[in-house]
C-alpha positions as a printed Julia matrix, in Angstrom:
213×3 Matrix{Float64}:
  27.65    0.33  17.18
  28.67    1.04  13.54
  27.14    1.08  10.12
  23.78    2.39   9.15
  20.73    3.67  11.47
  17.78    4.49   9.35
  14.99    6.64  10.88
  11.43    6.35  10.28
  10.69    9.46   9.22
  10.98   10.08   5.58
  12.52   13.59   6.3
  16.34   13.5    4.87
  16.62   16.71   6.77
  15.59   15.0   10.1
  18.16   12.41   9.84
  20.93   14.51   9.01
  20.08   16.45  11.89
  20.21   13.03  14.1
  23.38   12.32  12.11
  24.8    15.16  13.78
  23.8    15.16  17.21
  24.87   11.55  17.51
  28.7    12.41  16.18
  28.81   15.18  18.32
  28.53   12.69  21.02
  30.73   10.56  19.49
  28.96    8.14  17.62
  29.38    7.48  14.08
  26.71    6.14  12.3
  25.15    6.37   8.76
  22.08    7.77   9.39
  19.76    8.15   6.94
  16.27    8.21   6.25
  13.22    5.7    5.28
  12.43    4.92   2.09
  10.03    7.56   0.85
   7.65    4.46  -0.15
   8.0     2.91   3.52
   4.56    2.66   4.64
   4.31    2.62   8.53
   1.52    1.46  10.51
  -1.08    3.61  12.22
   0.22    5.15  15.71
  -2.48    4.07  17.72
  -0.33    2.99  20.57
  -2.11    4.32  24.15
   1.52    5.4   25.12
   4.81    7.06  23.35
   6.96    4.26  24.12
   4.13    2.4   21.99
   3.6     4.57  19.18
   7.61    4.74  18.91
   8.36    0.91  18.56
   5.38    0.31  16.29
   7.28    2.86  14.05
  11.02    1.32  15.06
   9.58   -2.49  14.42
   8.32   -1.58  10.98
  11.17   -0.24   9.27
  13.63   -2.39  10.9
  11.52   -5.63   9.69
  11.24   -3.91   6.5
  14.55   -2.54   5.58
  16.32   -5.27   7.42
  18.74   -2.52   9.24
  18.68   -1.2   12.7
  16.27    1.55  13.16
  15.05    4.96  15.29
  11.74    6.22  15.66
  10.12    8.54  18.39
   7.42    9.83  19.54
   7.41   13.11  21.47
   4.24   15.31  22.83
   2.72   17.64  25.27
   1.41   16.61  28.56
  -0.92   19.41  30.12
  -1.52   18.99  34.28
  -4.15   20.72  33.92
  -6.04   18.7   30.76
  -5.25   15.29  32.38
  -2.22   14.68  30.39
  -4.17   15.66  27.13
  -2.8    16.4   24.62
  -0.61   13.58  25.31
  -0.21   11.15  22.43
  -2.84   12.88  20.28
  -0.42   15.92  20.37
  -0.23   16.69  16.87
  -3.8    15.5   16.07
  -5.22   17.77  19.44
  -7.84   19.73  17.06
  -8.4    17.44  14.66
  -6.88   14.87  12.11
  -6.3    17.53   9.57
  -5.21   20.53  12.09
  -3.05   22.7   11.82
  -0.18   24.0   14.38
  -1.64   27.06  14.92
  -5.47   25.0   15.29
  -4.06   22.6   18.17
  -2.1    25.67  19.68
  -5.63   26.93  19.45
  -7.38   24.41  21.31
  -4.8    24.33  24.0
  -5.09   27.7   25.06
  -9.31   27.83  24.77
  -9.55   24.46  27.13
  -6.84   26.05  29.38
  -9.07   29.57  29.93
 -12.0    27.38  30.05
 -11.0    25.9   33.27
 -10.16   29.28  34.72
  -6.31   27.87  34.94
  -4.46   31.22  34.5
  -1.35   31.59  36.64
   2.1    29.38  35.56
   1.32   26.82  38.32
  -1.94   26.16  36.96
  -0.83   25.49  33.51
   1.82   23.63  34.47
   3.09   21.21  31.82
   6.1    18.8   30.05
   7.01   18.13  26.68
   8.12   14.18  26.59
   9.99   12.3   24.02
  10.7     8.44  23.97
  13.22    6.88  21.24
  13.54    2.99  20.51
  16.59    1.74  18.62
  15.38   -1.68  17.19
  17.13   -4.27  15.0
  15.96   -5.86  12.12
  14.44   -9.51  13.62
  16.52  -12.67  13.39
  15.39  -15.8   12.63
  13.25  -16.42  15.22
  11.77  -13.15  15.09
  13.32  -12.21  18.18
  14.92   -8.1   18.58
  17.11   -6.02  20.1
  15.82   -3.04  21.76
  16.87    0.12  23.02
  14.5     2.73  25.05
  15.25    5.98  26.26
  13.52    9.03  27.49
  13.69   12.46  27.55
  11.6    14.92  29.57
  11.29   19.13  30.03
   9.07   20.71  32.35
   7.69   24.02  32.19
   4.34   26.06  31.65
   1.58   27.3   29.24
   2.04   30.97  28.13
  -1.0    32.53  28.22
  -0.66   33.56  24.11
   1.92   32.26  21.57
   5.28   34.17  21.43
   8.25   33.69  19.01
   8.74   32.55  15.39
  10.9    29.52  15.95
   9.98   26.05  16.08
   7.09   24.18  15.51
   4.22   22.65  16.95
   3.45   24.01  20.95
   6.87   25.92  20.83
   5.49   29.2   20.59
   3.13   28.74  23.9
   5.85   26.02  26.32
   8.09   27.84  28.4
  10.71   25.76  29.67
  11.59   26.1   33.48
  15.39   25.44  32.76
  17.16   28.2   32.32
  19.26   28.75  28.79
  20.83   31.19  27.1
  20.23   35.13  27.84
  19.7    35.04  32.0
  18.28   38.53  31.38
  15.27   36.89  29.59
  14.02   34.72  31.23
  10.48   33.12  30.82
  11.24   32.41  26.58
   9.07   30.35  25.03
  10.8    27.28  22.79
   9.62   29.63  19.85
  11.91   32.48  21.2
  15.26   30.74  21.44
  17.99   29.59  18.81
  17.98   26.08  17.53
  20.63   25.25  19.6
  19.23   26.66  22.66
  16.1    24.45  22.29
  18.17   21.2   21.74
  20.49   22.07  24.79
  17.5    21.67  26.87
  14.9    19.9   24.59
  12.82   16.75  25.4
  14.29   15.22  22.27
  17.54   16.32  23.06
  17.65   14.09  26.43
  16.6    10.98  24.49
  18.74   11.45  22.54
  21.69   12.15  24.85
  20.39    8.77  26.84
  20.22    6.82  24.15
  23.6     7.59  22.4
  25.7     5.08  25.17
  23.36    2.12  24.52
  24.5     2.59  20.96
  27.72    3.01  21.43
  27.73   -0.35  23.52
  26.39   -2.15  20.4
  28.72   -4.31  18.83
């Protein structure tokens, strides 16, 4: 595939970062950002493969370009999947990080689940590639997913990162093997992507595009 990608998200910063991920795998695409007066509908998809082409469908139909979205969350054994798709809305429409992190950890101690097996957990992140509809309204789609498993710490650690970072602790081992059992917060950018949920969709993803005419 070449020529433009644009990614709904109105974050220039985001798409750079996309930008360069992708050419580091060897594709070379524009990417840029939404237009910061895109409007995109409500994610109120049951799913993240859902809330992702709601996002993906919009911009492509509206900018008339091939487009990315994702959607990416926390899945809690423990919580019944919860937070799941309501990830970054866990405490409330107008929470905070620090209020969902919050949350997670009360409901967790609630239920007496302690040890690393009981808070067992994944961060999960599905991407769909969609172009612009033809005349028929008919689309090309792309899908990919990305998964990391690890655990709840039992309090947040580390300044990096957003979101859950500072309480997930991946079980895949990166970086320093003489300290092990980081949270996401704790490592370098580029340890987190090596091993990220996002990271993996993306990786999956980048051959479908690259088979694009």
């Amino acid at each position: 595939m070449t020529g433009r990608l644009v990614v709904a998200s109105a974050n220039a910063h985001k798409a750079a970062e996309l930008q360069d991920l992708l050419v580091s795998l060897g594709i070379g695409l524009d990417v840029v950002a939404r237009p910061a007066d895109l409007a995109v509908p409500a994610e109120d998809a049951p799913d993240f493969i859902g809330n992702a082409r709601i996002k993906a469908a919009a911009v492509a139909a509206a900018t008339g370009e091939w487009a990315l979205a994702d959607d990416s969350g926390l899945e809690v054994d423990a919580l019944d999947g919860a937070p799941g798709v309501r990830s970054a809305r866990f405490a409330g429409d107008e929470a905070s990080d620090a209020d969902n992190v919050a949350l997670l950890l009360d409901r967790l101690v609630g239920l007496g689940a302690v040890t690393a097996a009981e808070r067992r957990a994944r961060f999960r992140c599905c991407i769909v590639v969609q172009s612009p509809p033809d005349a028929d309204g008919s689309v090309i789609e792309l899908v990919a997913d990305g998964t990391v498993e690890g655990h709840i710490a039992g309090a947040p650690r580390g300044n990096g990162g957003f979101g859950y970072d500072p309480v997930f602790v991946p079980d895949d081992p990166v970086g320093d093997a003489s300290a092990p059992g980081r949270t996401f917060a704790e490592m370098s950018g580029i340890e987190k992507a090596s091993i990220s949920h996002r990271g993996r969709a993306l990786r999956a993803i980048a051959p479908q595009l690259a088979r694009l005419p």
